[in-house]
Amino acid sequence: MGDTTVTRLEGPEEAVPHPVAEEAGQSALRRLRAPGRPRLWFEILLIAVSYWTYSLIRNAVPEQKAEALRNADWIWRTEHGLGIAVEQSVNHAANSVTWLIIGMNYYYATLHFLVTLGVLVWLFRSHPGRYAATRLALFATTGVALVGYYLYPLAPPRLMNGGDFVDTVQVHHTWGSMASGDLKHMSNQYAAMPSMHIGWSLWCGLTIFALAKVPWVRVLGLLYPAATLVVIVATANHFWLDAVGGVLCLSFGFTVARVWFGALPHALPRLAPVRGTRGALLPTKA
């Protein structure tokens, strides 16, 4: 009998038996999608840069005045057809009460930023595990709104031709509106659709309602977007349908957060996962 020769296969078949690179990529993706503990310096920088970018892009959208006015006329006719064109009545009624409309002007100019930042700070401190998902919903909402500003320029009611709306900031000389004084030259006046006052306030309201423990705070959370809706109409800055656009943008934002994190923000654990000694994520209570 001759010697038996054993031949070993060489080549690609003898390469790594498991797709290590693919698993590493999937592991990195899982880490990105897992809620983590937010870092203060990074969040401050991210929010500042994001808002600067948002303002830059929004104001860089061409002010297509003629098309914006045509779209405003179409919106107004559509609302008449739907029987909801009462913005002018609300605007005139609010303007007849001086202290009320001045308060609304300041509400419009300030709370849009203050309340949103306040909710972000509250999430950062009290719900770090839900912070990233909720922040993503807000950022995605704002991002898709920029597409709306570009594709559908729209004049606010106060700038309509023959609309007989009262520009309450101009009439009462209140401070703080990007649509008044020299500031109006730094802000796109024809980017009214969708209304981010509604998108952001509803984001705040739903977040507070879903996560707050105190009943009256939850009620305030729901009242905030409702009050904002009245204010944007009373000050002639938006139509009702602009608010609908803001709601649709927010729905998109929460959908993005749901797809990325696998759950809506309020359903995630309250505390951020803690990394173990070898980088593993240790479970935490909701």
PDB file of C-alpha atoms in Angstrom:
ATOM      1  CA  MET A   1       0.000   0.000   0.000  1.00  0.00           C
ATOM      2  CA  GLY A   2       1.263   3.458  -0.839  1.00  0.00           C
ATOM      3  CA  ASP A   3       1.344   6.411   1.478  1.00  0.00           C
ATOM      4  CA  THR A   4      -1.898   8.354   1.748  1.00  0.00           C
ATOM      5  CA  THR A   5      -1.558  11.963   0.806  1.00  0.00           C
ATOM      6  CA  VAL A   6      -3.865  14.490   2.407  1.00  0.00           C
ATOM      7  CA  THR A   7      -4.317  17.699   0.486  1.00  0.00           C
ATOM      8  CA  ARG A   8      -5.426  20.823   2.374  1.00  0.00           C
ATOM      9  CA  LEU A   9      -7.593  23.316   0.601  1.00  0.00           C
ATOM     10  CA  GLU A  10      -6.151  26.775   0.450  1.00  0.00           C
ATOM     11  CA  GLY A  11      -7.511  30.017  -0.859  1.00  0.00           C
ATOM     12  CA  PRO A  12     -10.642  32.040  -0.118  1.00  0.00           C
ATOM     13  CA  GLU A  13     -12.407  29.035   1.433  1.00  0.00           C
ATOM     14  CA  GLU A  14      -9.828  28.978   4.209  1.00  0.00           C
ATOM     15  CA  ALA A  15     -10.388  32.648   5.068  1.00  0.00           C
ATOM     16  CA  VAL A  16     -12.086  33.895   8.227  1.00  0.00           C
ATOM     17  CA  PRO A  17     -14.921  31.440   8.976  1.00  0.00           C
ATOM     18  CA  HIS A  18     -17.298  34.171  10.209  1.00  0.00           C
ATOM     19  CA  PRO A  19     -18.077  37.538   8.666  1.00  0.00           C
ATOM     20  CA  VAL A  20     -16.209  39.450  11.353  1.00  0.00           C
ATOM     21  CA  ALA A  21     -16.194  42.737   9.466  1.00  0.00           C
ATOM     22  CA  GLU A  22     -19.942  42.525   8.888  1.00  0.00           C
ATOM     23  CA  GLU A  23     -20.594  41.746  12.548  1.00  0.00           C
ATOM     24  CA  ALA A  24     -18.356  44.632  13.598  1.00  0.00           C
ATOM     25  CA  GLY A  25     -20.293  46.955  11.343  1.00  0.00           C
ATOM     26  CA  GLN A  26     -23.588  45.754  12.757  1.00  0.00           C
ATOM     27  CA  SER A  27     -22.241  46.146  16.287  1.00  0.00           C
ATOM     28  CA  ALA A  28     -21.194  49.736  15.566  1.00  0.00           C
ATOM     29  CA  LEU A  29     -24.647  50.456  14.142  1.00  0.00           C
ATOM     30  CA  ARG A  30     -26.297  48.966  17.224  1.00  0.00           C
ATOM     31  CA  ARG A  31     -24.172  51.193  19.435  1.00  0.00           C
ATOM     32  CA  LEU A  32     -25.192  54.240  17.434  1.00  0.00           C
ATOM     33  CA  ARG A  33     -28.869  53.310  17.732  1.00  0.00           C
ATOM     34  CA  ALA A  34     -28.708  52.508  21.437  1.00  0.00           C
ATOM     35  CA  PRO A  35     -29.714  55.377  23.755  1.00  0.00           C
ATOM     36  CA  GLY A  36     -26.622  56.674  25.494  1.00  0.00           C
ATOM     37  CA  ARG A  37     -25.791  59.112  28.236  1.00  0.00           C
ATOM     38  CA  PRO A  38     -25.765  62.608  26.675  1.00  0.00           C
ATOM     39  CA  ARG A  39     -22.700  64.794  27.133  1.00  0.00           C
ATOM     40  CA  LEU A  40     -23.392  68.401  28.075  1.00  0.00           C
ATOM     41  CA  TRP A  41     -20.664  70.056  26.001  1.00  0.00           C
ATOM     42  CA  PHE A  42     -21.625  68.069  22.918  1.00  0.00           C
ATOM     43  CA  GLU A  43     -25.337  68.855  23.277  1.00  0.00           C
ATOM     44  CA  ILE A  44     -24.740  72.585  23.690  1.00  0.00           C
ATOM     45  CA  LEU A  45     -22.508  72.603  20.625  1.00  0.00           C
ATOM     46  CA  LEU A  46     -24.936  70.456  18.606  1.00  0.00           C
ATOM     47  CA  ILE A  47     -27.974  72.599  19.414  1.00  0.00           C
ATOM     48  CA  ALA A  48     -26.116  75.846  18.708  1.00  0.00           C
ATOM     49  CA  VAL A  49     -24.723  74.625  15.380  1.00  0.00           C
ATOM     50  CA  SER A  50     -28.047  73.048  14.380  1.00  0.00           C
ATOM     51  CA  TYR A  51     -30.056  76.192  15.057  1.00  0.00           C
ATOM     52  CA  TRP A  52     -27.475  78.343  13.268  1.00  0.00           C
ATOM     53  CA  THR A  53     -27.646  75.990  10.266  1.00  0.00           C
ATOM     54  CA  TYR A  54     -31.448  75.971  10.345  1.00  0.00           C
ATOM     55  CA  SER A  55     -31.604  79.773  10.384  1.00  0.00           C
ATOM     56  CA  LEU A  56     -28.983  80.033   7.648  1.00  0.00           C
ATOM     57  CA  ILE A  57     -30.783  77.614   5.319  1.00  0.00           C
ATOM     58  CA  ARG A  58     -34.244  79.024   6.074  1.00  0.00           C
ATOM     59  CA  ASN A  59     -33.126  82.551   5.350  1.00  0.00           C
ATOM     60  CA  ALA A  60     -31.177  81.444   2.273  1.00  0.00           C
ATOM     61  CA  VAL A  61     -34.341  80.105   0.657  1.00  0.00           C
ATOM     62  CA  PRO A  62     -35.185  82.591  -2.123  1.00  0.00           C
ATOM     63  CA  GLU A  63     -37.895  85.051  -1.099  1.00  0.00           C
ATOM     64  CA  GLN A  64     -40.242  84.233  -3.971  1.00  0.00           C
ATOM     65  CA  LYS A  65     -42.668  87.020  -3.153  1.00  0.00           C
ATOM     66  CA  ALA A  66     -44.987  86.683  -6.127  1.00  0.00           C
ATOM     67  CA  GLU A  67     -45.383  82.924  -5.714  1.00  0.00           C
ATOM     68  CA  ALA A  68     -45.701  83.281  -1.926  1.00  0.00           C
ATOM     69  CA  LEU A  69     -48.552  85.752  -2.347  1.00  0.00           C
ATOM     70  CA  ARG A  70     -50.282  83.501  -4.886  1.00  0.00           C
ATOM     71  CA  ASN A  71     -49.990  80.579  -2.487  1.00  0.00           C
ATOM     72  CA  ALA A  72     -51.414  82.709   0.335  1.00  0.00           C
ATOM     73  CA  ASP A  73     -54.422  83.587  -1.848  1.00  0.00           C
ATOM     74  CA  TRP A  74     -54.907  79.872  -2.601  1.00  0.00           C
ATOM     75  CA  ILE A  75     -54.699  78.926   1.081  1.00  0.00           C
ATOM     76  CA  TRP A  76     -57.208  81.645   1.960  1.00  0.00           C
ATOM     77  CA  ARG A  77     -59.645  80.478  -0.747  1.00  0.00           C
ATOM     78  CA  THR A  78     -59.225  76.866   0.353  1.00  0.00           C
ATOM     79  CA  GLU A  79     -59.970  77.722   3.967  1.00  0.00           C
ATOM     80  CA  HIS A  80     -63.072  79.614   2.853  1.00  0.00           C
ATOM     81  CA  GLY A  81     -64.148  76.505   0.993  1.00  0.00           C
ATOM     82  CA  LEU A  82     -63.593  74.420   4.118  1.00  0.00           C
ATOM     83  CA  GLY A  83     -65.436  76.939   6.290  1.00  0.00           C
ATOM     84  CA  ILE A  84     -62.455  77.558   8.583  1.00  0.00           C
ATOM     85  CA  ALA A  85     -61.308  80.977   7.340  1.00  0.00           C
ATOM     86  CA  VAL A  86     -61.792  82.821  10.635  1.00  0.00           C
ATOM     87  CA  GLU A  87     -58.213  84.039  11.071  1.00  0.00           C
ATOM     88  CA  GLN A  88     -59.165  87.619  10.231  1.00  0.00           C
ATOM     89  CA  SER A  89     -61.898  87.688  12.891  1.00  0.00           C
ATOM     90  CA  VAL A  90     -59.512  86.263  15.507  1.00  0.00           C
ATOM     91  CA  ASN A  91     -56.831  88.766  14.489  1.00  0.00           C
ATOM     92  CA  HIS A  92     -59.161  91.781  14.779  1.00  0.00           C
ATOM     93  CA  ALA A  93     -60.734  90.592  18.031  1.00  0.00           C
ATOM     94  CA  ALA A  94     -57.352  90.072  19.718  1.00  0.00           C
ATOM     95  CA  ASN A  95     -56.023  93.383  18.395  1.00  0.00           C
ATOM     96  CA  SER A  96     -58.951  95.232  20.004  1.00  0.00           C
ATOM     97  CA  VAL A  97     -57.612  94.308  23.465  1.00  0.00           C
ATOM     98  CA  THR A  98     -54.261  96.084  23.662  1.00  0.00           C
ATOM     99  CA  TRP A  99     -52.762  94.284  26.672  1.00  0.00           C
ATOM    100  CA  LEU A 100     -53.787  90.915  25.220  1.00  0.00           C
ATOM    101  CA  ILE A 101     -52.274  91.384  21.779  1.00  0.00           C
ATOM    102  CA  ILE A 102     -49.066  92.877  23.177  1.00  0.00           C
ATOM    103  CA  GLY A 103     -48.721  89.813  25.406  1.00  0.00           C
ATOM    104  CA  MET A 104     -49.317  87.588  22.389  1.00  0.00           C
ATOM    105  CA  ASN A 105     -46.622  89.414  20.418  1.00  0.00           C
ATOM    106  CA  TYR A 106     -44.074  88.761  23.155  1.00  0.00           C
ATOM    107  CA  TYR A 107     -45.327  85.173  23.505  1.00  0.00           C
ATOM    108  CA  TYR A 108     -44.741  84.627  19.783  1.00  0.00           C
ATOM    109  CA  ALA A 109     -41.270  86.164  19.880  1.00  0.00           C
ATOM    110  CA  THR A 110     -39.888  84.437  22.979  1.00  0.00           C
ATOM    111  CA  LEU A 111     -41.591  81.259  24.204  1.00  0.00           C
ATOM    112  CA  HIS A 112     -40.897  79.480  20.925  1.00  0.00           C
ATOM    113  CA  PHE A 113     -37.232  79.329  21.982  1.00  0.00           C
ATOM    114  CA  LEU A 114     -37.410  79.416  25.773  1.00  0.00           C
ATOM    115  CA  VAL A 115     -39.874  76.572  26.286  1.00  0.00           C
ATOM    116  CA  THR A 116     -38.188  74.328  23.718  1.00  0.00           C
ATOM    117  CA  LEU A 117     -34.774  74.827  25.326  1.00  0.00           C
ATOM    118  CA  GLY A 118     -36.329  74.333  28.760  1.00  0.00           C
ATOM    119  CA  VAL A 119     -37.794  70.969  27.740  1.00  0.00           C
ATOM    120  CA  LEU A 120     -34.439  69.882  26.294  1.00  0.00           C
ATOM    121  CA  VAL A 121     -32.694  70.770  29.571  1.00  0.00           C
ATOM    122  CA  TRP A 122     -35.353  68.888  31.564  1.00  0.00           C
ATOM    123  CA  LEU A 123     -34.927  65.817  29.368  1.00  0.00           C
ATOM    124  CA  PHE A 124     -31.157  66.003  29.683  1.00  0.00           C
ATOM    125  CA  ARG A 125     -31.323  66.101  33.483  1.00  0.00           C
ATOM    126  CA  SER A 126     -34.298  63.865  34.268  1.00  0.00           C
ATOM    127  CA  HIS A 127     -34.686  61.524  31.267  1.00  0.00           C
ATOM    128  CA  PRO A 128     -31.200  60.992  29.813  1.00  0.00           C
ATOM    129  CA  GLY A 129     -32.156  57.637  28.288  1.00  0.00           C
ATOM    130  CA  ARG A 130     -34.937  59.280  26.285  1.00  0.00           C
ATOM    131  CA  TYR A 131     -33.067  62.458  25.460  1.00  0.00           C
ATOM    132  CA  ALA A 132     -31.389  61.368  22.212  1.00  0.00           C
ATOM    133  CA  ALA A 133     -34.575  59.944  20.700  1.00  0.00           C
ATOM    134  CA  THR A 134     -36.661  62.974  21.628  1.00  0.00           C
ATOM    135  CA  ARG A 135     -33.984  65.324  20.344  1.00  0.00           C
ATOM    136  CA  LEU A 136     -33.839  63.376  17.078  1.00  0.00           C
ATOM    137  CA  ALA A 137     -37.601  63.794  16.665  1.00  0.00           C
ATOM    138  CA  LEU A 138     -37.203  67.562  17.084  1.00  0.00           C
ATOM    139  CA  PHE A 139     -34.276  67.782  14.670  1.00  0.00           C
ATOM    140  CA  ALA A 140     -36.006  65.647  12.027  1.00  0.00           C
ATOM    141  CA  THR A 141     -39.134  67.800  12.356  1.00  0.00           C
ATOM    142  CA  THR A 142     -37.095  70.941  11.804  1.00  0.00           C
ATOM    143  CA  GLY A 143     -35.149  69.416   8.926  1.00  0.00           C
ATOM    144  CA  VAL A 144     -38.200  68.423   6.914  1.00  0.00           C
ATOM    145  CA  ALA A 145     -39.696  71.882   7.542  1.00  0.00           C
ATOM    146  CA  LEU A 146     -36.788  73.369   5.588  1.00  0.00           C
ATOM    147  CA  VAL A 147     -37.918  71.343   2.589  1.00  0.00           C
ATOM    148  CA  GLY A 148     -41.371  72.862   2.953  1.00  0.00           C
ATOM    149  CA  TYR A 149     -39.960  76.402   3.044  1.00  0.00           C
ATOM    150  CA  TYR A 150     -38.067  75.751  -0.164  1.00  0.00           C
ATOM    151  CA  LEU A 151     -40.826  73.969  -2.099  1.00  0.00           C
ATOM    152  CA  TYR A 152     -43.792  76.036  -0.955  1.00  0.00           C
ATOM    153  CA  PRO A 153     -43.071  79.722  -0.285  1.00  0.00           C
ATOM    154  CA  LEU A 154     -46.014  81.247   1.545  1.00  0.00           C
ATOM    155  CA  ALA A 155     -46.768  84.762   2.704  1.00  0.00           C
ATOM    156  CA  PRO A 156     -48.243  85.089   6.197  1.00  0.00           C
ATOM    157  CA  PRO A 157     -51.718  86.652   6.456  1.00  0.00           C
ATOM    158  CA  ARG A 158     -50.276  89.997   7.607  1.00  0.00           C
ATOM    159  CA  LEU A 159     -48.460  90.364   4.259  1.00  0.00           C
ATOM    160  CA  MET A 160     -51.357  89.377   2.006  1.00  0.00           C
ATOM    161  CA  ASN A 161     -52.532  91.802  -0.645  1.00  0.00           C
ATOM    162  CA  GLY A 162     -55.943  93.126   0.363  1.00  0.00           C
ATOM    163  CA  GLY A 163     -56.235  90.664   3.229  1.00  0.00           C
ATOM    164  CA  ASP A 164     -57.178  93.370   5.756  1.00  0.00           C
ATOM    165  CA  PHE A 165     -55.140  91.693   8.481  1.00  0.00           C
ATOM    166  CA  VAL A 166     -53.545  93.742  11.260  1.00  0.00           C
ATOM    167  CA  ASP A 167     -49.759  93.380  11.548  1.00  0.00           C
ATOM    168  CA  THR A 168     -49.853  93.506  15.344  1.00  0.00           C
ATOM    169  CA  VAL A 169     -46.080  93.906  15.804  1.00  0.00           C
ATOM    170  CA  GLN A 170     -45.972  96.924  13.508  1.00  0.00           C
ATOM    171  CA  VAL A 171     -49.080  98.503  15.025  1.00  0.00           C
ATOM    172  CA  HIS A 172     -48.039  98.085  18.661  1.00  0.00           C
ATOM    173  CA  HIS A 173     -44.263  98.457  18.141  1.00  0.00           C
ATOM    174  CA  THR A 174     -43.428  95.424  20.248  1.00  0.00           C
ATOM    175  CA  TRP A 175     -39.896  94.113  20.541  1.00  0.00           C
ATOM    176  CA  GLY A 176     -38.437  90.819  19.478  1.00  0.00           C
ATOM    177  CA  SER A 177     -40.102  89.777  16.243  1.00  0.00           C
ATOM    178  CA  MET A 178     -37.865  88.803  13.343  1.00  0.00           C
ATOM    179  CA  ALA A 179     -40.530  90.363  11.136  1.00  0.00           C
ATOM    180  CA  SER A 180     -40.153  93.869  12.515  1.00  0.00           C
ATOM    181  CA  GLY A 181     -37.692  96.743  12.239  1.00  0.00           C
ATOM    182  CA  ASP A 182     -34.252  96.013  10.839  1.00  0.00           C
ATOM    183  CA  LEU A 183     -34.616  92.334  11.764  1.00  0.00           C
ATOM    184  CA  LYS A 184     -37.087  91.757   8.931  1.00  0.00           C
ATOM    185  CA  HIS A 185     -34.215  92.120   6.464  1.00  0.00           C
ATOM    186  CA  MET A 186     -32.430  89.178   8.162  1.00  0.00           C
ATOM    187  CA  SER A 187     -35.388  86.785   8.129  1.00  0.00           C
ATOM    188  CA  ASN A 188     -37.268  85.178   5.263  1.00  0.00           C
ATOM    189  CA  GLN A 189     -40.752  86.678   5.449  1.00  0.00           C
ATOM    190  CA  TYR A 190     -42.209  84.155   3.001  1.00  0.00           C
ATOM    191  CA  ALA A 191     -41.463  80.921   4.865  1.00  0.00           C
ATOM    192  CA  ALA A 192     -44.743  80.470   6.721  1.00  0.00           C
ATOM    193  CA  MET A 193     -45.495  76.876   5.694  1.00  0.00           C
ATOM    194  CA  PRO A 194     -45.121  74.803   7.816  1.00  0.00           C
ATOM    195  CA  SER A 195     -45.426  76.574  11.162  1.00  0.00           C
ATOM    196  CA  MET A 196     -42.537  75.543  13.379  1.00  0.00           C
ATOM    197  CA  HIS A 197     -44.155  77.424  16.249  1.00  0.00           C
ATOM    198  CA  ILE A 198     -46.726  74.631  16.122  1.00  0.00           C
ATOM    199  CA  GLY A 199     -44.219  71.885  15.347  1.00  0.00           C
ATOM    200  CA  TRP A 200     -41.963  72.801  18.265  1.00  0.00           C
ATOM    201  CA  SER A 201     -44.746  73.637  20.740  1.00  0.00           C
ATOM    202  CA  LEU A 202     -46.532  70.355  20.024  1.00  0.00           C
ATOM    203  CA  TRP A 203     -43.214  68.520  20.457  1.00  0.00           C
ATOM    204  CA  CYS A 204     -42.888  70.215  23.868  1.00  0.00           C
ATOM    205  CA  GLY A 205     -46.492  69.532  24.819  1.00  0.00           C
ATOM    206  CA  LEU A 206     -46.499  65.850  23.899  1.00  0.00           C
ATOM    207  CA  THR A 207     -43.133  65.283  25.581  1.00  0.00           C
ATOM    208  CA  ILE A 208     -44.294  66.911  28.806  1.00  0.00           C
ATOM    209  CA  PHE A 209     -47.608  65.055  28.743  1.00  0.00           C
ATOM    210  CA  ALA A 210     -45.929  61.691  28.144  1.00  0.00           C
ATOM    211  CA  LEU A 211     -43.149  62.006  30.719  1.00  0.00           C
ATOM    212  CA  ALA A 212     -44.236  64.396  33.473  1.00  0.00           C
ATOM    213  CA  LYS A 213     -45.542  62.850  36.704  1.00  0.00           C
ATOM    214  CA  VAL A 214     -47.510  65.797  38.097  1.00  0.00           C
ATOM    215  CA  PRO A 215     -51.043  65.952  36.605  1.00  0.00           C
ATOM    216  CA  TRP A 216     -51.288  69.733  36.342  1.00  0.00           C
ATOM    217  CA  VAL A 217     -47.913  69.878  34.577  1.00  0.00           C
ATOM    218  CA  ARG A 218     -49.188  67.358  32.031  1.00  0.00           C
ATOM    219  CA  VAL A 219     -52.272  69.514  31.472  1.00  0.00           C
ATOM    220  CA  LEU A 220     -50.067  72.571  30.958  1.00  0.00           C
ATOM    221  CA  GLY A 221     -48.112  70.558  28.409  1.00  0.00           C
ATOM    222  CA  LEU A 222     -51.260  70.080  26.321  1.00  0.00           C
ATOM    223  CA  LEU A 223     -52.404  73.671  26.776  1.00  0.00           C
ATOM    224  CA  TYR A 224     -49.111  75.081  25.479  1.00  0.00           C
ATOM    225  CA  PRO A 225     -49.537  74.077  21.786  1.00  0.00           C
ATOM    226  CA  ALA A 226     -53.224  75.025  21.954  1.00  0.00           C
ATOM    227  CA  ALA A 227     -52.322  78.519  23.202  1.00  0.00           C
ATOM    228  CA  THR A 228     -49.599  78.760  20.555  1.00  0.00           C
ATOM    229  CA  LEU A 229     -52.134  77.983  17.831  1.00  0.00           C
ATOM    230  CA  VAL A 230     -54.308  80.880  18.996  1.00  0.00           C
ATOM    231  CA  VAL A 231     -51.282  83.201  19.147  1.00  0.00           C
ATOM    232  CA  ILE A 232     -49.948  82.473  15.654  1.00  0.00           C
ATOM    233  CA  VAL A 233     -53.388  83.159  14.187  1.00  0.00           C
ATOM    234  CA  ALA A 234     -54.209  86.199  16.347  1.00  0.00           C
ATOM    235  CA  THR A 235     -50.914  87.879  15.401  1.00  0.00           C
ATOM    236  CA  ALA A 236     -51.561  87.175  11.680  1.00  0.00           C
ATOM    237  CA  ASN A 237     -48.324  85.231  11.320  1.00  0.00           C
ATOM    238  CA  HIS A 238     -49.930  81.985  10.122  1.00  0.00           C
ATOM    239  CA  PHE A 239     -53.011  80.378   8.636  1.00  0.00           C
ATOM    240  CA  TRP A 240     -54.690  77.395  10.271  1.00  0.00           C
ATOM    241  CA  LEU A 241     -53.303  75.190   7.484  1.00  0.00           C
ATOM    242  CA  ASP A 242     -49.754  76.259   8.345  1.00  0.00           C
ATOM    243  CA  ALA A 243     -50.372  74.605  11.699  1.00  0.00           C
ATOM    244  CA  VAL A 244     -51.467  71.421   9.929  1.00  0.00           C
ATOM    245  CA  GLY A 245     -48.146  71.500   8.088  1.00  0.00           C
ATOM    246  CA  GLY A 246     -46.331  71.751  11.429  1.00  0.00           C
ATOM    247  CA  VAL A 247     -48.222  68.731  12.765  1.00  0.00           C
ATOM    248  CA  LEU A 248     -47.302  66.694   9.675  1.00  0.00           C
ATOM    249  CA  CYS A 249     -43.632  67.615  10.098  1.00  0.00           C
ATOM    250  CA  LEU A 250     -43.742  66.531  13.740  1.00  0.00           C
ATOM    251  CA  SER A 251     -45.321  63.213  12.723  1.00  0.00           C
ATOM    252  CA  PHE A 252     -42.386  62.686  10.378  1.00  0.00           C
ATOM    253  CA  GLY A 253     -39.957  63.558  13.164  1.00  0.00           C
ATOM    254  CA  PHE A 254     -41.387  61.029  15.603  1.00  0.00           C
ATOM    255  CA  THR A 255     -41.482  58.408  12.834  1.00  0.00           C
ATOM    256  CA  VAL A 256     -37.751  58.905  12.228  1.00  0.00           C
ATOM    257  CA  ALA A 257     -37.053  58.537  15.960  1.00  0.00           C
ATOM    258  CA  ARG A 258     -39.235  55.404  16.119  1.00  0.00           C
ATOM    259  CA  VAL A 259     -37.449  53.781  13.176  1.00  0.00           C
ATOM    260  CA  TRP A 260     -33.942  54.654  14.414  1.00  0.00           C
ATOM    261  CA  PHE A 261     -34.326  53.708  18.088  1.00  0.00           C
ATOM    262  CA  GLY A 262     -36.924  50.973  17.649  1.00  0.00           C
ATOM    263  CA  ALA A 263     -39.440  52.694  19.936  1.00  0.00           C
ATOM    264  CA  LEU A 264     -41.050  56.042  20.498  1.00  0.00           C
ATOM    265  CA  PRO A 265     -39.028  58.221  22.898  1.00  0.00           C
ATOM    266  CA  HIS A 266     -41.380  57.873  25.867  1.00  0.00           C
ATOM    267  CA  ALA A 267     -41.188  54.062  25.632  1.00  0.00           C
ATOM    268  CA  LEU A 268     -37.401  53.980  26.093  1.00  0.00           C
ATOM    269  CA  PRO A 269     -35.782  53.569  29.543  1.00  0.00           C
ATOM    270  CA  ARG A 270     -35.649  56.782  31.552  1.00  0.00           C
ATOM    271  CA  LEU A 271     -31.994  56.318  32.526  1.00  0.00           C
ATOM    272  CA  ALA A 272     -29.212  56.008  29.997  1.00  0.00           C
ATOM    273  CA  PRO A 273     -27.574  52.560  29.846  1.00  0.00           C
ATOM    274  CA  VAL A 274     -24.341  52.235  31.849  1.00  0.00           C
ATOM    275  CA  ARG A 275     -21.353  50.734  30.082  1.00  0.00           C
ATOM    276  CA  GLY A 276     -19.646  47.802  31.771  1.00  0.00           C
ATOM    277  CA  THR A 277     -15.942  47.270  32.138  1.00  0.00           C
ATOM    278  CA  ARG A 278     -15.679  45.623  28.738  1.00  0.00           C
ATOM    279  CA  GLY A 279     -17.910  48.074  26.924  1.00  0.00           C
ATOM    280  CA  ALA A 280     -21.106  46.069  27.341  1.00  0.00           C
ATOM    281  CA  LEU A 281     -24.330  47.890  28.069  1.00  0.00           C
ATOM    282  CA  LEU A 282     -25.778  47.013  31.429  1.00  0.00           C
ATOM    283  CA  PRO A 283     -29.584  47.086  31.743  1.00  0.00           C
ATOM    284  CA  THR A 284     -31.262  49.871  33.681  1.00  0.00           C
ATOM    285  CA  LYS A 285     -34.741  50.293  35.036  1.00  0.00           C
ATOM    286  CA  ALA A 286     -37.318  52.259  33.079  1.00  0.00           C
TER     287      ALA A 286
END
